[in-house]
CSV table of C-alpha atoms and ligand atoms in Angstrom, one decimal:
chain,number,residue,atom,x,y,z
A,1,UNK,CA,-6.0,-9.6,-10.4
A,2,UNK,CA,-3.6,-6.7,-9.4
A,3,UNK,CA,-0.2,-6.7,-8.4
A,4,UNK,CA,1.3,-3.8,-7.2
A,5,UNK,CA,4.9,-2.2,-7.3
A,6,UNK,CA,6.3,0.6,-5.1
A,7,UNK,CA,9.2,2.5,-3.9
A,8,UNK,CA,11.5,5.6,-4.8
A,9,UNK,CA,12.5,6.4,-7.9
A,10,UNK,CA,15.5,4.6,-10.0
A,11,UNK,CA,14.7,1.6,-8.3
A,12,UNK,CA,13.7,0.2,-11.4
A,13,UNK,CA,9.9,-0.3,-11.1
A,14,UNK,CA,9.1,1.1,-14.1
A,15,UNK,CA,10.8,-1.6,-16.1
A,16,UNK,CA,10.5,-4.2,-13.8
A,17,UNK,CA,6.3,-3.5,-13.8
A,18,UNK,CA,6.8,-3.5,-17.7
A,19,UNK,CA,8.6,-6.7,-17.5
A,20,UNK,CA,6.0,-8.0,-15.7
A,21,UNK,CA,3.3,-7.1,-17.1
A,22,UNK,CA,4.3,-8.7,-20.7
A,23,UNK,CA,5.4,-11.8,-19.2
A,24,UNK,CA,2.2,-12.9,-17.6
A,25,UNK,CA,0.2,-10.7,-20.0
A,26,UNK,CA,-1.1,-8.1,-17.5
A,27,UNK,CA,-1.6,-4.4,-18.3
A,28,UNK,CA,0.7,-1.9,-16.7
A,29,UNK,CA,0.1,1.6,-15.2
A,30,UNK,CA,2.7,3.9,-14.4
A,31,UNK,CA,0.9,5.9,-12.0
A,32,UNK,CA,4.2,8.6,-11.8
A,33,UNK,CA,3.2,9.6,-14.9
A,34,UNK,CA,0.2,11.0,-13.8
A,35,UNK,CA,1.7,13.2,-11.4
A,36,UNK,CA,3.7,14.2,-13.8
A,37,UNK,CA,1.2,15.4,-16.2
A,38,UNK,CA,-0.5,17.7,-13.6
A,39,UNK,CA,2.8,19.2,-13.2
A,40,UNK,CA,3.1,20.0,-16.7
A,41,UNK,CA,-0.5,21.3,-16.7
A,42,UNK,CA,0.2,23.1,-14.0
A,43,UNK,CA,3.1,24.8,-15.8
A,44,UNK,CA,1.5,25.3,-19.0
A,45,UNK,CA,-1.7,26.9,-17.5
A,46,UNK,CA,0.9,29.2,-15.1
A,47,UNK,CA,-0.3,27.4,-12.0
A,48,UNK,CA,1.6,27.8,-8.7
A,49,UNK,CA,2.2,24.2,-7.0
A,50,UNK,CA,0.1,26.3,-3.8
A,51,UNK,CA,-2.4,27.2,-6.2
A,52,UNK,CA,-4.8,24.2,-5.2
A,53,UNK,CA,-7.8,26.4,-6.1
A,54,UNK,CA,-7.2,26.3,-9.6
A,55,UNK,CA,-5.3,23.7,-9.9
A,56,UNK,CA,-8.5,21.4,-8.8
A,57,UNK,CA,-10.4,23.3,-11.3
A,58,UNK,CA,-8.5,22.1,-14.2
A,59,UNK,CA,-7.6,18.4,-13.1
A,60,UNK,CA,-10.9,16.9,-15.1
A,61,UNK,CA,-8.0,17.4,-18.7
A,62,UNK,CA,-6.2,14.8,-17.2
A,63,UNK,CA,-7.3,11.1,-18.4
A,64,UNK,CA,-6.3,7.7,-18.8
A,65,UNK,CA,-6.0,5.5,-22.5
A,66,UNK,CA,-5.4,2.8,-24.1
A,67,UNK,CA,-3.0,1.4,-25.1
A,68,UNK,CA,-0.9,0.6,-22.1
A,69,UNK,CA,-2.6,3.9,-19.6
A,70,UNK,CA,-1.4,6.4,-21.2
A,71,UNK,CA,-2.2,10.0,-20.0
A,72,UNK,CA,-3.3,12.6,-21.8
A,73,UNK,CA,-4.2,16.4,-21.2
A,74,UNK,CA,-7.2,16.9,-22.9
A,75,UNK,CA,-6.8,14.4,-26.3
A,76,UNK,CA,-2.7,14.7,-26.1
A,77,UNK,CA,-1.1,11.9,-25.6
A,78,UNK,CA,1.9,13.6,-23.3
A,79,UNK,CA,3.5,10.6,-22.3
A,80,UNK,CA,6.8,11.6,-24.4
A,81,UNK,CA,7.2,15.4,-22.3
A,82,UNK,CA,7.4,13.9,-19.0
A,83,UNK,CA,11.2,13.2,-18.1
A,84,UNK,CA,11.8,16.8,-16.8
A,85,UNK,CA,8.9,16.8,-14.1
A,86,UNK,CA,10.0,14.6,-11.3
A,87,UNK,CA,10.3,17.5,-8.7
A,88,UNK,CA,7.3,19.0,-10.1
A,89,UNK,CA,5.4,15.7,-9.9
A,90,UNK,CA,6.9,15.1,-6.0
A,91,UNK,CA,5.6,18.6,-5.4
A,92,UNK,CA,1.5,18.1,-7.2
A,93,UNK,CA,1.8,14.5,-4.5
A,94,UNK,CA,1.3,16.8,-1.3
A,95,UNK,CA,-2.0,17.4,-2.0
A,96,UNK,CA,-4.7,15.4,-0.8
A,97,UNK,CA,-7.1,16.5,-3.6
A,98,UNK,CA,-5.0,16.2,-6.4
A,99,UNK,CA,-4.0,12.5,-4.9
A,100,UNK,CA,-8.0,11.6,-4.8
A,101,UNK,CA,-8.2,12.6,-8.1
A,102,UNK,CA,-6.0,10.4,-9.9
A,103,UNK,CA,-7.0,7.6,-7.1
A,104,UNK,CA,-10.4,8.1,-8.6
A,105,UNK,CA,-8.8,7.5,-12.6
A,106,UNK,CA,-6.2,4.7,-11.3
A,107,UNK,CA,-9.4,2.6,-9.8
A,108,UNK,CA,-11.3,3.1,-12.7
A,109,UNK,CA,-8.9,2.0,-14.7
A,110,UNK,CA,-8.0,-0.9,-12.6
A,111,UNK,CA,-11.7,-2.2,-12.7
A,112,UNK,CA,-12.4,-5.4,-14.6
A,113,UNK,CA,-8.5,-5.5,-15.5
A,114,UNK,CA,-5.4,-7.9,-14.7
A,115,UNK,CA,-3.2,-4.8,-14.2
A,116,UNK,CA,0.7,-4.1,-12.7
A,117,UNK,CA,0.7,-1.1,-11.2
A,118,UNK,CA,3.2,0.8,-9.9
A,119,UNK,CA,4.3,4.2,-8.0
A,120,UNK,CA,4.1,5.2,-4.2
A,121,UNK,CA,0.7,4.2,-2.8
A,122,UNK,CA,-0.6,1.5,-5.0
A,123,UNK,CA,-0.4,-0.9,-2.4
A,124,UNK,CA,-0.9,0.7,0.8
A,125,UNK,CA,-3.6,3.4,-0.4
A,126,UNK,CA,-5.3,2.6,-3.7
A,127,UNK,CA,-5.0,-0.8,-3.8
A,128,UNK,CA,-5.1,-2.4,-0.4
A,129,UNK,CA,-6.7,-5.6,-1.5
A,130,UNK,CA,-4.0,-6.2,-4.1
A,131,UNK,CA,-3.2,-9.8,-4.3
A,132,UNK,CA,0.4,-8.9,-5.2
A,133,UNK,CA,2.4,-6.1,-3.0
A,134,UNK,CA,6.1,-5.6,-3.9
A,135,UNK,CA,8.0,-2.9,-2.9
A,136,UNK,CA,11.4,-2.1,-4.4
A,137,UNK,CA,14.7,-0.5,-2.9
A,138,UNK,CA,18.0,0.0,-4.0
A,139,UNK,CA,21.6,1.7,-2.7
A,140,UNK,CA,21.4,5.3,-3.6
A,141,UNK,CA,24.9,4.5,-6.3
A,142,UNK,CA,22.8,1.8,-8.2
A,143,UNK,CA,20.2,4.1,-8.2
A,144,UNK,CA,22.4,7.1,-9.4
A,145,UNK,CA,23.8,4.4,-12.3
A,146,UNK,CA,19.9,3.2,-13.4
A,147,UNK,CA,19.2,7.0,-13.2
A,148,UNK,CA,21.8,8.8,-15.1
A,149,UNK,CA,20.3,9.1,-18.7
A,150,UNK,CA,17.5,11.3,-16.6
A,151,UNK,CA,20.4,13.8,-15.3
A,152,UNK,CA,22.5,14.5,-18.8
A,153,UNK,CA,25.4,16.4,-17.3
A,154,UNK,CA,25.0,15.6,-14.0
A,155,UNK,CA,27.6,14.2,-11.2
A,156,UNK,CA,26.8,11.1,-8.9
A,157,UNK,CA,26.6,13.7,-5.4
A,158,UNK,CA,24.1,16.0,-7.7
A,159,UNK,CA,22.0,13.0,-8.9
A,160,UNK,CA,22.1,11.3,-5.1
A,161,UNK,CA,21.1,14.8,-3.7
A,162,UNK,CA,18.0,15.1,-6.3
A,163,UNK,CA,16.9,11.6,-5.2
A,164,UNK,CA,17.2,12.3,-1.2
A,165,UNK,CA,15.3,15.4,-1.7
A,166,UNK,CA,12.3,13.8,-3.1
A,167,UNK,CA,12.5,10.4,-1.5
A,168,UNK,CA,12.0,12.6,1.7
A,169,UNK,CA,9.4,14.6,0.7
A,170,UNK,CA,7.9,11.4,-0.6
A,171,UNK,CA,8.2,10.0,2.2
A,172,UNK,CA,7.3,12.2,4.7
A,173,UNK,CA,3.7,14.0,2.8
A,174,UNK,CA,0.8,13.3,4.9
A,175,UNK,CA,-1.4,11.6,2.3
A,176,UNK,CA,-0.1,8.6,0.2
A,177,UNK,CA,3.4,9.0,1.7
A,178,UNK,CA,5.5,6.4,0.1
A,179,UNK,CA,6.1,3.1,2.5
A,180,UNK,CA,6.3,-0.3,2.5
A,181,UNK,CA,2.7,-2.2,2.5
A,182,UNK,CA,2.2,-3.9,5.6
A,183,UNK,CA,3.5,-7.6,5.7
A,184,UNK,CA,5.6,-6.9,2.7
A,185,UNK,CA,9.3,-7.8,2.3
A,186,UNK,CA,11.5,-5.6,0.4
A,187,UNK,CA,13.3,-6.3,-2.7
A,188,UNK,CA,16.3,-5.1,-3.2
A,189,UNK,CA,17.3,-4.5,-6.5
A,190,UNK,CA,20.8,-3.4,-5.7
A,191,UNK,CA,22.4,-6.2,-7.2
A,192,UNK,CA,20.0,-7.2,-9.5
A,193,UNK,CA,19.2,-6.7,-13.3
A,194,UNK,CA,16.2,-6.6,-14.7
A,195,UNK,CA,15.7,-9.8,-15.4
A,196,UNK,CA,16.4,-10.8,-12.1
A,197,UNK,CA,14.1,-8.9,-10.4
A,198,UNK,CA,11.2,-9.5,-12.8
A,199,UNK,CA,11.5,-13.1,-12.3
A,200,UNK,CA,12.0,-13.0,-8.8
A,201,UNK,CA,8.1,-11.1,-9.0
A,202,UNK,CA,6.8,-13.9,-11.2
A,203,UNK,CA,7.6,-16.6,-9.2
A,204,UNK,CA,5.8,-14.7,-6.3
A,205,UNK,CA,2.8,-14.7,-8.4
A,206,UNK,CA,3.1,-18.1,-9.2
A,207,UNK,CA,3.2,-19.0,-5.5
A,208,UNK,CA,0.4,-17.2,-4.8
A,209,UNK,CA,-1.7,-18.8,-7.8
A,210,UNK,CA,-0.9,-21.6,-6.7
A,211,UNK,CA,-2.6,-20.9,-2.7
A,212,UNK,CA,-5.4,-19.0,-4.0
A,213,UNK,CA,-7.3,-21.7,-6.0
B,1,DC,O1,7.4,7.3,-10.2
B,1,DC,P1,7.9,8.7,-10.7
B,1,DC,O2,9.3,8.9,-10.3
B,1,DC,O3,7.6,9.0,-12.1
B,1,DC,O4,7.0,9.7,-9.8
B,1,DC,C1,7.2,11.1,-9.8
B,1,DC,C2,6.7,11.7,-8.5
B,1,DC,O5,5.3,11.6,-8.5
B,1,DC,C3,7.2,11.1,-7.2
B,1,DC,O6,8.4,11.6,-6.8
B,1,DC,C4,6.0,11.3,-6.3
B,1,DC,C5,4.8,11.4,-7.2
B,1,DC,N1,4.0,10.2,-7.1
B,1,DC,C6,3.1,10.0,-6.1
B,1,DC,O7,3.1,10.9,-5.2
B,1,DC,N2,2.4,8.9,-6.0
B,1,DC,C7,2.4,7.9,-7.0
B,1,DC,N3,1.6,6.9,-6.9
B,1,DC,C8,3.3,8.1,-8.0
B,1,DC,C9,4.1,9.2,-8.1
């Protein structure tokens, strides 16, 4: 059973897919963090985001664990040194062989699992067949608020231009771009707290629970 969880960043899907996840006792994936990693691989082995050559060589140090997906470069757990990549991470997405890559890990990991999984693609790309699709938006202010302990020191036009510039490159990359699945209603989180939302993606799995058996 998989349900998935897209859409731009400060939407709230990472705590929403948390939420979740412990409610119906699902795993959870934060597939962002992935991206993430590679871009602090990338920085620690001096590796220019156009330097695809060896960036591919050295993409087998990144891997998935328990508990909860974490990812790790080589046997570090570098979950805790991510924050500071987002750009970075936006910047790894562009490229198709990087993307099959961590595809390859996020199925794997998927297999034999109930899992919530979440990021740009998960339900248009990697996991078409989900039996759950949401996709999350929000106003770019209640975005900048849910955002702000990312940007210390940062004011709401800097922290709205950081998230235009990547929800367009996002957006607009060739492979994985990040859309709304087919057939799938936004959720708009605008007005919403946590709570809110995460119960709003229950009862959608309890609907379809309900229709499937
Ligand atoms: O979800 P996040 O903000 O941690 O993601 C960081 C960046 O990684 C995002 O701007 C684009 C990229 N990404 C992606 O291309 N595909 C995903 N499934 C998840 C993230």
């Amino acid at each position: 059973m998989l349900i998935t969880i897209d859409g731009p960043a400060c939407t709230g899907k990472s705590s929403v897919a948390e939420g979740v996840a412990h409610a119906l006792g699902f795993d959870h994936l934060n597939t962002g963090a992935m991206y993430r990693a590679v871009a602090l691989l990338f920085e620690r082995e001096k590796i220019a985001y156009d330097d695809f050559g060896r960036g591919m060589a050295c993409l087998a140090a990144i891997s998935l664990h328990e508990p909860g997906g974490q990812v790790r470069i080589n046997s570090e757990d570098v979950s805790d040194q991510l924050k500071n990549y987002s750009q970075q991470a936006s910047l790894v997405g562009e490229h198709p062989h990087i993307r099959a890559y961590l595809i390859s890990l996020q199925r794997r990991y998927a297999e034999g699992r109930k899992l919530v999984t979440e990021g740009r693609d998960q339900g248009t790309v990697v996991f078409p067949h989900a039996q759950l699709k949401v996709f999350l938006t929000a106003s770019y202010e209640s975005r900048v608020i849910r955002g702000r302990d990312r940007f210390p020191g940062w004011n709401e036009a800097q922290i709205i231009e950081e998230l235009r510039i990547r929800d367009e490159r996002d957006a607009k990359r060739k492979y994985g771009a990040l859309k709304i699945p087919d057939g799938v209603t936004p959720l708009d989180t605008t007005h919403l707290n946590k709570e809110q939302a995460i119960a709003i993606i229950i009862q959608q799995y309890r609907e379809i629970s309900k229709t499937s058996h």
